[in-house]
mmCIF file of C-alpha atoms in Angstrom:
data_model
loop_
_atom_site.group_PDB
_atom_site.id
_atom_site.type_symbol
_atom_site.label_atom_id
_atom_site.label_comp_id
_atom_site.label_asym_id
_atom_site.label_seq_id
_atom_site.Cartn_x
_atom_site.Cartn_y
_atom_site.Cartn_z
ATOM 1 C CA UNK A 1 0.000 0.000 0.000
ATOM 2 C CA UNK A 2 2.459 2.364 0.551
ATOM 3 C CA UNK A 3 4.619 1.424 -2.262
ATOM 4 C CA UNK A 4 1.195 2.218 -4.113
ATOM 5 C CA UNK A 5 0.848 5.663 -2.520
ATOM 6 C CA UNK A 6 4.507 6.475 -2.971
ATOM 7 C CA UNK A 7 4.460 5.522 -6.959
ATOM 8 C CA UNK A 8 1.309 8.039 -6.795
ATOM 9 C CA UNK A 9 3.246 10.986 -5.478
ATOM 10 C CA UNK A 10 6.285 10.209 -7.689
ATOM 11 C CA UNK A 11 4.414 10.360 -10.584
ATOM 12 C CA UNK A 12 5.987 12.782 -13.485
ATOM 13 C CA UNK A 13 4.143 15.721 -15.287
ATOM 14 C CA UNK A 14 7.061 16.549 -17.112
ATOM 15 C CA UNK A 15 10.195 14.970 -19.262
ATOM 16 C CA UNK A 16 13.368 16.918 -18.955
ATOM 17 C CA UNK A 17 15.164 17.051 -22.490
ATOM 18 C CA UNK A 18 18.800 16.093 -22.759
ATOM 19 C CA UNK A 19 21.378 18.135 -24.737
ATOM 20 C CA UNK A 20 25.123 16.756 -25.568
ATOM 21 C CA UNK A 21 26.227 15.346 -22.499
ATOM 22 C CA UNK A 22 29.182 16.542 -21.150
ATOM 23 C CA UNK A 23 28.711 19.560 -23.877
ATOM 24 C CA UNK A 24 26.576 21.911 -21.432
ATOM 25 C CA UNK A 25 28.722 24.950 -21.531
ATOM 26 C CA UNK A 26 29.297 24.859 -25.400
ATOM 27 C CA UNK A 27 25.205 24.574 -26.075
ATOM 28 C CA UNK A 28 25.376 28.158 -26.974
ATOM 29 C CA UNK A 29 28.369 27.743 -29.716
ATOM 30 C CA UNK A 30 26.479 24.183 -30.937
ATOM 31 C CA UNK A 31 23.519 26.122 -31.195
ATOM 32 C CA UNK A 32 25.269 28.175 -34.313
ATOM 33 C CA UNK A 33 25.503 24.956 -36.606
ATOM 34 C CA UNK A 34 22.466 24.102 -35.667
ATOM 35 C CA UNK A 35 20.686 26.773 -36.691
ATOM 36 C CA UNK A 36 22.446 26.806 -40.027
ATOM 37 C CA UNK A 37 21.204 23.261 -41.030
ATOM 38 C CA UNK A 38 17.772 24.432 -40.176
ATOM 39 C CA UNK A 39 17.874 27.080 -42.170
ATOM 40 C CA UNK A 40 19.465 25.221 -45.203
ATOM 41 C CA UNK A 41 17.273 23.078 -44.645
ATOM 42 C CA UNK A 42 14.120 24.296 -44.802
ATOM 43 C CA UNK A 43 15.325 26.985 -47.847
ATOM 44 C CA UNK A 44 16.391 24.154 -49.789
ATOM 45 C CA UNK A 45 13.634 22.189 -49.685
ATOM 46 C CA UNK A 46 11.757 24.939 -50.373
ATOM 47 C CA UNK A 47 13.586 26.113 -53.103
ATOM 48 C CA UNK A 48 12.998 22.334 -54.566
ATOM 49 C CA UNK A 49 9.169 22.769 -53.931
ATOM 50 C CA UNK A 50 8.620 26.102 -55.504
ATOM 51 C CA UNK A 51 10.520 24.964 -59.024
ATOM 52 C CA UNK A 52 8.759 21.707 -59.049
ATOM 53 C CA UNK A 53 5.076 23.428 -59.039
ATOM 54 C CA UNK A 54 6.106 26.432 -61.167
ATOM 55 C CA UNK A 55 8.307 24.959 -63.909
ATOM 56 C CA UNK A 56 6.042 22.476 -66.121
ATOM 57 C CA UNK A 57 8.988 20.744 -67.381
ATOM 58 C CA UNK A 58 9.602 19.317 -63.849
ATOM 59 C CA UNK A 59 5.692 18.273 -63.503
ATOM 60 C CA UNK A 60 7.262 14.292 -64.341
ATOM 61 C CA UNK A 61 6.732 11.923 -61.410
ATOM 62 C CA UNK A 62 10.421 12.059 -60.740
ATOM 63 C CA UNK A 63 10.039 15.205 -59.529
ATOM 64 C CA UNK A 64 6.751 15.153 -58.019
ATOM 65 C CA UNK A 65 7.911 12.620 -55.940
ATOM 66 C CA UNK A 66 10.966 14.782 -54.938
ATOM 67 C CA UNK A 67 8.655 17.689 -53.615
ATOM 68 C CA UNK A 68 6.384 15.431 -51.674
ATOM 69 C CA UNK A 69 9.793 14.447 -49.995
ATOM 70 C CA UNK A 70 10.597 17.736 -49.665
ATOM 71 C CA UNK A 71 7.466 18.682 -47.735
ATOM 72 C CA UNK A 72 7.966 15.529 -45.669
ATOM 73 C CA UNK A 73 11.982 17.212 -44.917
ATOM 74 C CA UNK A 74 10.451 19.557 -44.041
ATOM 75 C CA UNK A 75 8.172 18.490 -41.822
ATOM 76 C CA UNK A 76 10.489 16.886 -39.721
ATOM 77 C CA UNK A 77 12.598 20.185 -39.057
ATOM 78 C CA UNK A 78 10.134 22.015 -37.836
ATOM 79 C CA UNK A 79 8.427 19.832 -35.730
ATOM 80 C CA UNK A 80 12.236 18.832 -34.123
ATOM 81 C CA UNK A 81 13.052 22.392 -34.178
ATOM 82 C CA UNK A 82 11.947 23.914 -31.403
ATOM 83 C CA UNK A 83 12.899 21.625 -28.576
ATOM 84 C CA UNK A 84 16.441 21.043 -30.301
ATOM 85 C CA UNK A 85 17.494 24.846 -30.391
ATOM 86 C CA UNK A 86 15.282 25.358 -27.280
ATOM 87 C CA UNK A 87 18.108 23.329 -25.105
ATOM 88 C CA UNK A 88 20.913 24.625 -26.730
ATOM 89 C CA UNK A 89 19.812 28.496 -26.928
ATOM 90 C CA UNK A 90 17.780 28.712 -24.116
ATOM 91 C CA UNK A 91 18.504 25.814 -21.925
ATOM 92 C CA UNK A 92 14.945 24.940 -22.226
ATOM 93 C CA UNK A 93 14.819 21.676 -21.057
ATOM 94 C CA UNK A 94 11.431 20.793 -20.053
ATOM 95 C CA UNK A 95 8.621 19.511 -21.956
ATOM 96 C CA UNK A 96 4.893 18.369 -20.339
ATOM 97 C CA UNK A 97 3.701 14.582 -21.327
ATOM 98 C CA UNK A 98 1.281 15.840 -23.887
ATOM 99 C CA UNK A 99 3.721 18.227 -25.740
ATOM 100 C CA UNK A 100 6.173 15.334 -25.866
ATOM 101 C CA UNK A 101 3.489 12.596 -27.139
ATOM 102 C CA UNK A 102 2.378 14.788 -29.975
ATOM 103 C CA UNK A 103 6.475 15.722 -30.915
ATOM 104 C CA UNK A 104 6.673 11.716 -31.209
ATOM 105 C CA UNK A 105 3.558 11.282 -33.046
ATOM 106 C CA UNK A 106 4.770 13.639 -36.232
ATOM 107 C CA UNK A 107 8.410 12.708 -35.783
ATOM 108 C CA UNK A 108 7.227 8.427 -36.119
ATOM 109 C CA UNK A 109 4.413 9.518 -38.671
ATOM 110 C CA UNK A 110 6.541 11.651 -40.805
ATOM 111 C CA UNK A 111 9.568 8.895 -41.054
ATOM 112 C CA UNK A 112 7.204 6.656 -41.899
ATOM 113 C CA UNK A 113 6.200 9.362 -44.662
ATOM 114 C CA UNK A 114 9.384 9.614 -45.954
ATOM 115 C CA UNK A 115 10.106 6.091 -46.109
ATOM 116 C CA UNK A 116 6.698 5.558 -48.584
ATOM 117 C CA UNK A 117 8.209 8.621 -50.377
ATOM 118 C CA UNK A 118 11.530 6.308 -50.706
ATOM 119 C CA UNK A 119 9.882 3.667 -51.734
ATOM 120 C CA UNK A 120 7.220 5.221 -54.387
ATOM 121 C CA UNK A 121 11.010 6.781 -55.721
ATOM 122 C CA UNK A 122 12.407 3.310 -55.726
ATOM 123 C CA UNK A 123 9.576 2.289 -58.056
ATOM 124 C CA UNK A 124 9.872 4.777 -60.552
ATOM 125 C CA UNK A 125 13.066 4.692 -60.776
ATOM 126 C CA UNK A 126 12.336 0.369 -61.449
ATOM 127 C CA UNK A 127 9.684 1.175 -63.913
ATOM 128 C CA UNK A 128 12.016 4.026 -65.832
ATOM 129 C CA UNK A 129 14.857 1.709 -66.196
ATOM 130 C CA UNK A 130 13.287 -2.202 -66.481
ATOM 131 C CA UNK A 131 9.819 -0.943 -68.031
ATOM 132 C CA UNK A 132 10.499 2.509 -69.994
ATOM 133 C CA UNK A 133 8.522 1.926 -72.839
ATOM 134 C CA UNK A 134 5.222 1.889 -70.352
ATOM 135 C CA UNK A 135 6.655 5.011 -68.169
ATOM 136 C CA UNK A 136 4.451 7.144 -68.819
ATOM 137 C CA UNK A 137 1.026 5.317 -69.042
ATOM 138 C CA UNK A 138 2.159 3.904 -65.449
ATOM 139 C CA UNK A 139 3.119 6.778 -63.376
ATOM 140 C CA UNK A 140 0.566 9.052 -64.263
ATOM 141 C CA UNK A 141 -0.726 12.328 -62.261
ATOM 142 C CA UNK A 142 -3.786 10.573 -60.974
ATOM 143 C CA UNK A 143 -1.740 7.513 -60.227
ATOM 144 C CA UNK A 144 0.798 9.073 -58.244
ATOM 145 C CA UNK A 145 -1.822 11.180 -56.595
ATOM 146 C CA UNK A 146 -3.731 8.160 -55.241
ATOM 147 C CA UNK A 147 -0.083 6.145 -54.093
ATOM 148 C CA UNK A 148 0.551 9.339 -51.842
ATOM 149 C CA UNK A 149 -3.060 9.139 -50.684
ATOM 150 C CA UNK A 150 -2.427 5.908 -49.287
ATOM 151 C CA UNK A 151 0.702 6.092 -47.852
ATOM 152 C CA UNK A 152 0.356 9.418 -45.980
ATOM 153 C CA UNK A 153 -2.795 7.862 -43.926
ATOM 154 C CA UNK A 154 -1.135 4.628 -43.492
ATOM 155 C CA UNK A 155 1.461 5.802 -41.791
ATOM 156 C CA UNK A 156 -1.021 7.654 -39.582
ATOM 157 C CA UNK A 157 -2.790 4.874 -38.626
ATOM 158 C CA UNK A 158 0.419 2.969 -38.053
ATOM 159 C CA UNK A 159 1.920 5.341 -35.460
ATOM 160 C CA UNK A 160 -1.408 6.535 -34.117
ATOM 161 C CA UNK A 161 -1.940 4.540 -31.201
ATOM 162 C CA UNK A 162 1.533 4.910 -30.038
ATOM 163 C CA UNK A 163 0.529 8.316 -27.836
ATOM 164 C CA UNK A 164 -2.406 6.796 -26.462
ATOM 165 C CA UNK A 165 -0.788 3.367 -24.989
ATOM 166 C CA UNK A 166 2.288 5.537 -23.585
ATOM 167 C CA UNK A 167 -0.163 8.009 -21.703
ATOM 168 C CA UNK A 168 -1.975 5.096 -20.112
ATOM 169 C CA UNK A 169 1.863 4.596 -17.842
ATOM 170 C CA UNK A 170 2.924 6.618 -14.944
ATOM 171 C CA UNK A 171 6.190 7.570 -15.054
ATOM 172 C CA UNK A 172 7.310 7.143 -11.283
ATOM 173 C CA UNK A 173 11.395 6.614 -12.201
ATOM 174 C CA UNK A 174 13.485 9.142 -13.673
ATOM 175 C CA UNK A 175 12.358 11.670 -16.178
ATOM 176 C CA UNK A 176 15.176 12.615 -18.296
ATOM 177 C CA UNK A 177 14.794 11.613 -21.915
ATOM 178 C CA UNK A 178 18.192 10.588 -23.734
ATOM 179 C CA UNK A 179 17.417 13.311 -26.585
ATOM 180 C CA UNK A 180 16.454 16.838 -27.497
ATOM 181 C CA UNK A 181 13.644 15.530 -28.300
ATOM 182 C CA UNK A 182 10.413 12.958 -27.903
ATOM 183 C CA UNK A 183 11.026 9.227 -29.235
ATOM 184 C CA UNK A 184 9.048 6.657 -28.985
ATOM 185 C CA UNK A 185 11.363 4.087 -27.448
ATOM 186 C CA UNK A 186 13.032 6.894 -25.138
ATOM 187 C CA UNK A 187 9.590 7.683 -23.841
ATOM 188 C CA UNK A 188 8.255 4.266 -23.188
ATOM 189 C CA UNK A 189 11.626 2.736 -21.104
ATOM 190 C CA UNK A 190 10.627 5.412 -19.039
ATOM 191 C CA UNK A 191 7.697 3.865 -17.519
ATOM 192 C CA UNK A 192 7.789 2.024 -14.057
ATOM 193 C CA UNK A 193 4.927 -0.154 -15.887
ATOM 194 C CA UNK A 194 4.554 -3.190 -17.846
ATOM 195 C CA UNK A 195 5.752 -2.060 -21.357
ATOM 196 C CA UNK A 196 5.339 -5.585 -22.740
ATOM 197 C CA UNK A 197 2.011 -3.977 -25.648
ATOM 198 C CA UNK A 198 4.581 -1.051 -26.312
ATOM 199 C CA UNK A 199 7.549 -3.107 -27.267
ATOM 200 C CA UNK A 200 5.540 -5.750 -29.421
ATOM 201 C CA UNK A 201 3.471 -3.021 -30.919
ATOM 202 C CA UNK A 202 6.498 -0.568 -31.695
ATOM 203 C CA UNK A 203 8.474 -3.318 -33.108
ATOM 204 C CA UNK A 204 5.740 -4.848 -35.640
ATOM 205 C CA UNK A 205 4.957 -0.757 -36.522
ATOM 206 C CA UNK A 206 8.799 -0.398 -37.543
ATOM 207 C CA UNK A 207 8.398 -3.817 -39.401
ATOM 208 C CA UNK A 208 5.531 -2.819 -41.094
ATOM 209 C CA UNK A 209 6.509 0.509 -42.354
ATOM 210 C CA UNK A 210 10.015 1.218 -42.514
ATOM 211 C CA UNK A 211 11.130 -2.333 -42.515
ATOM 212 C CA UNK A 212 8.704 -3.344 -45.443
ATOM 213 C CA UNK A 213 9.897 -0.586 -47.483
ATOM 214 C CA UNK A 214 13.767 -0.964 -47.295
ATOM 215 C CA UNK A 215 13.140 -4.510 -48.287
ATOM 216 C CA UNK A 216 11.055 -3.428 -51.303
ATOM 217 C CA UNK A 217 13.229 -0.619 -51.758
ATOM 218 C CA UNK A 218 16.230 -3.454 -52.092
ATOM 219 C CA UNK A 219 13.944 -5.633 -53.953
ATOM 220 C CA UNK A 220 13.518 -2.548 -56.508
ATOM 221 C CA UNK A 221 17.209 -2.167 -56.783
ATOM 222 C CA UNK A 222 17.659 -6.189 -57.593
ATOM 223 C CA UNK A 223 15.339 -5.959 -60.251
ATOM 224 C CA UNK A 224 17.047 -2.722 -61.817
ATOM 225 C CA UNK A 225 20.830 -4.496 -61.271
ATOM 226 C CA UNK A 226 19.468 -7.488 -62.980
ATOM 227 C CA UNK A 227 17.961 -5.235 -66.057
ATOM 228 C CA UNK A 228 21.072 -3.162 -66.312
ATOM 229 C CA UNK A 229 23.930 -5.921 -66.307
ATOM 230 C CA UNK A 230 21.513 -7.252 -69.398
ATOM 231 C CA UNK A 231 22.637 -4.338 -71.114
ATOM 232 C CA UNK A 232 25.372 -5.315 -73.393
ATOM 233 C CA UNK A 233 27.042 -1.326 -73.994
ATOM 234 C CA UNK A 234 28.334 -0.366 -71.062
ATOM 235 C CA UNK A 235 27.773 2.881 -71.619
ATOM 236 C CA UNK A 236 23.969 2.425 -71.349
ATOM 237 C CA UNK A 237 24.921 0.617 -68.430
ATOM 238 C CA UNK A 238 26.316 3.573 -66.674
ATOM 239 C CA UNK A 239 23.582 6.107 -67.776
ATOM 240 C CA UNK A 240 20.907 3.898 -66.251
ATOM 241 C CA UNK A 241 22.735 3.494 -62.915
ATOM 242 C CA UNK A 242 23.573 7.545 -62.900
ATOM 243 C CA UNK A 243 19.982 7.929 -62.725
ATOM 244 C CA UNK A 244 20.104 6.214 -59.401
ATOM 245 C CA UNK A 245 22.773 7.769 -57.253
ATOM 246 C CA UNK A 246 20.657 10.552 -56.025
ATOM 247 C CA UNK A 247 18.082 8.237 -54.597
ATOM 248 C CA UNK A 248 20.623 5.514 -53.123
ATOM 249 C CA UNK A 249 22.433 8.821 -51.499
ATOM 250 C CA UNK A 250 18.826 9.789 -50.295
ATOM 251 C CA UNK A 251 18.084 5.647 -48.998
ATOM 252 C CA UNK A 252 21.226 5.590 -46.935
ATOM 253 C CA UNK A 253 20.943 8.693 -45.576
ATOM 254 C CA UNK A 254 17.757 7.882 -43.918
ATOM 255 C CA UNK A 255 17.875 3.959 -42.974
ATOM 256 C CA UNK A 256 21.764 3.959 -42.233
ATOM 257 C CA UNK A 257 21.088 6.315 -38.957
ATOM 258 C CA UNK A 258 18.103 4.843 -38.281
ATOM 259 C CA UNK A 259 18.779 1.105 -37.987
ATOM 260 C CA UNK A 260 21.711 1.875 -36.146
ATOM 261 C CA UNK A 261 19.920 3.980 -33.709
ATOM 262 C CA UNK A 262 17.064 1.084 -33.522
ATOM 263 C CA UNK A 263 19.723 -1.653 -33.035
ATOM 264 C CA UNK A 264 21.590 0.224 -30.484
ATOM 265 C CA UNK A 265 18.059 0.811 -27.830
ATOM 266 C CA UNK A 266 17.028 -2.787 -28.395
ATOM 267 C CA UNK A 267 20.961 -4.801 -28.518
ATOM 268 C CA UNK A 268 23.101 -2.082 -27.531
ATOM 269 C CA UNK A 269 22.285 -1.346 -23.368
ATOM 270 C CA UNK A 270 25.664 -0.588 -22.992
ATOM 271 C CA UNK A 271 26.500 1.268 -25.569
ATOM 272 C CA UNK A 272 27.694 5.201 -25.057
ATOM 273 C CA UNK A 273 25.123 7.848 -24.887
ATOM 274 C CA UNK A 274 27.017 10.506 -26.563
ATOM 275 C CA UNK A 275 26.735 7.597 -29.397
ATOM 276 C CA UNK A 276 22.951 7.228 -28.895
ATOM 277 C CA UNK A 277 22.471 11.324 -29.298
ATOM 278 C CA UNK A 278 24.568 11.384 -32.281
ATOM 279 C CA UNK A 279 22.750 8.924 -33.991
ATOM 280 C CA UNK A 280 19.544 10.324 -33.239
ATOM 281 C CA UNK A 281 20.701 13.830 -34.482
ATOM 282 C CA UNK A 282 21.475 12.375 -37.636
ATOM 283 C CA UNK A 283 18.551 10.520 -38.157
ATOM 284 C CA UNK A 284 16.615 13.356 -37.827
ATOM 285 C CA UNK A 285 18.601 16.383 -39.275
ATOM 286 C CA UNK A 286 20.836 14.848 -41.924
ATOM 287 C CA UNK A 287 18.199 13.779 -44.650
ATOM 288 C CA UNK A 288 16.308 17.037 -44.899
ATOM 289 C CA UNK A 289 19.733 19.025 -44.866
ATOM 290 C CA UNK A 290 21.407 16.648 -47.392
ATOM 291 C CA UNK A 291 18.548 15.142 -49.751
ATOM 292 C CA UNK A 292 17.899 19.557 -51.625
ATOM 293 C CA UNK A 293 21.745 19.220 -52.033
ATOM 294 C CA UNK A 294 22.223 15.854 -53.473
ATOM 295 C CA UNK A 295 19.685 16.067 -55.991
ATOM 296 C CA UNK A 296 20.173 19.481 -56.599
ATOM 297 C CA UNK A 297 23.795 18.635 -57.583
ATOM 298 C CA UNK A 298 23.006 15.427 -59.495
ATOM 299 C CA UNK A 299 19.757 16.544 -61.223
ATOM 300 C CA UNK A 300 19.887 18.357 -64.626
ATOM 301 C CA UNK A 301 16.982 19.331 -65.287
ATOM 302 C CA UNK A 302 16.964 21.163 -61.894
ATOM 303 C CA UNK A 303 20.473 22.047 -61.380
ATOM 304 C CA UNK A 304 19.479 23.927 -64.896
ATOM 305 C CA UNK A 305 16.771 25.579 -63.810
ATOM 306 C CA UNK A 306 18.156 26.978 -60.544
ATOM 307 C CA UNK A 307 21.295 28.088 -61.733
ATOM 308 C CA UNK A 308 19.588 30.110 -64.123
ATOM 309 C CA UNK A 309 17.454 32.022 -61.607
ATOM 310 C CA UNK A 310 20.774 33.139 -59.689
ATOM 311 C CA UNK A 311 22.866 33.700 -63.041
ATOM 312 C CA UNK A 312 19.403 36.759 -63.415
#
């Protein structure tokens, strides 16, 4: 009973963020580079959006698919934003329960986003190489309005329960997350609970999701190898593969960071937390700074068309 009672009383209403560790009195100098990748970030992907919708030679799926990754990059820096540069300008370290279960609910949702975005890249880049003849009947407008359609609200559904089965658990031990912001797994090994639903849940989420679209994403990019190494002139073997970089660059980005950060809370208990929080800062601020640059460098057709607007 009193066990009960003292559980009660220890119960948190907030989570206290976590900086660098062992970084505290440089948050105010890390805070500088952090603020420039946010800034890139969110310009570049911009930038990508608004010549995508106002150039009509870049309305081709490639490219539509691009800006709905772009709005997904985005997406994830502002929603990280403000409890990331909150620590390290302001030392703003708390954050109530419901603040940090809706921060976890875009950050899961929107990876998941970007991962269909991946994927739905992955497959045109499989039908532009192994089926071009039927490229454009396949991927049309309508077509690629109805594959985001799906994948947006299936990712919602996916992560949406996750808030709701974390706010049923007091958190009566300590309250210091291992981030700068909310995760899912931080969150939930914070509960002096039974976390049994959470773990089996979170795990066949990240299966379904993520983990089914790197392994189509792979499957994609067996079937193009396959199609390619047909090709006797090796020339046409390199043009077809150049097509690809940007998105491979784009695919490692992304899962690289994020399978290592997922192996690491459920193999790793020993590993170093200055490990964990670099991870988890790449996971989340790498893609959208580096995805505007790589395929602004190794697209064209873009490359072209913003070059132009800064040689006016």
């Amino acid at each position: 009973m009193m066990s009960a009672v003292n559980d009660t009383k220890s119960t948190h209403a907030m989570f206290h963020l976590t900086g660098i560790p062992g970084q505290e009195d440089f948050h105010l100098w890390i805070a500088v580079p952090f603020c420039f990748m946010y800034v890139i970030s969110i310009v570049g992907n911009s930038v990508i959006i608004f010549f995508i919708k106002t150039d009509p030679s870049l309305h081709e799926p490639m490219y539509i698919f691009l800006s709905m990754l772009a709005i997904t990059d985005i997406g994830l820096s502002v929603v990280t934003m403000p409890t990331i540069l909150g620590i390290f300008m302001f030392n703003s370290r708390e954050i109530s329960l419901d603040a940090c279960f809706t921060q976890l609910f875009f950050i899961h949702f929107l990876q998941c986003t970007e991962s269909s975005m991946l994927l739905l890249m992955a497959f045109d880049r499989y039908i532009a190489i192994c089926n071009p003849l039927r490229y454009a009947s396949i991927l049309t407008l309508p077509r690629i309005a109805k594959m985001g359609l799906v994948f947006v609200p299936k990712g919602a559904a996916v992560i949406f329960p996750l808030p709701f089965l974390l706010k049923r658990y007091r958190y009566c031990q300590s309250n210091v997350l291992s981030h700068s912001y909310c995760l899912h797994q931080d969150v939930m090994n914070l509960a002096c609970s039974d976390i049994t639903v959470n773990i089996i849940y979170g795990l066949s989420a990240k299966l379904l999701t993520m983990g089914l679209d790197s392994a189509l994403i792979c499957l994609s990019y067996v079937m193009i190898l396959s199609t390619v190494m047909s090709v006797t002139s090796p020339t046409e073997c390199m043009r077809a593969l150049n097509t690809c970089i940007s998105h491979l660059c784009a695919v490692l980005l992304f899962y690289t960071p994020d399978i290592s950060l997922s192996m690491i809370y459920r193999f790793g208990k020993g590993s170093s937390p200055l490990l964990q929080v670099l991870l988890g800062y790449m996971t989340l601020l790498v893609p959208p700074l580096m995805n505007p640059i790589v395929y602004s460098v190794k697209s064209k057709h873009l490359r072209v068309r913003i070059i132009k607007v800064f040689i006016k």
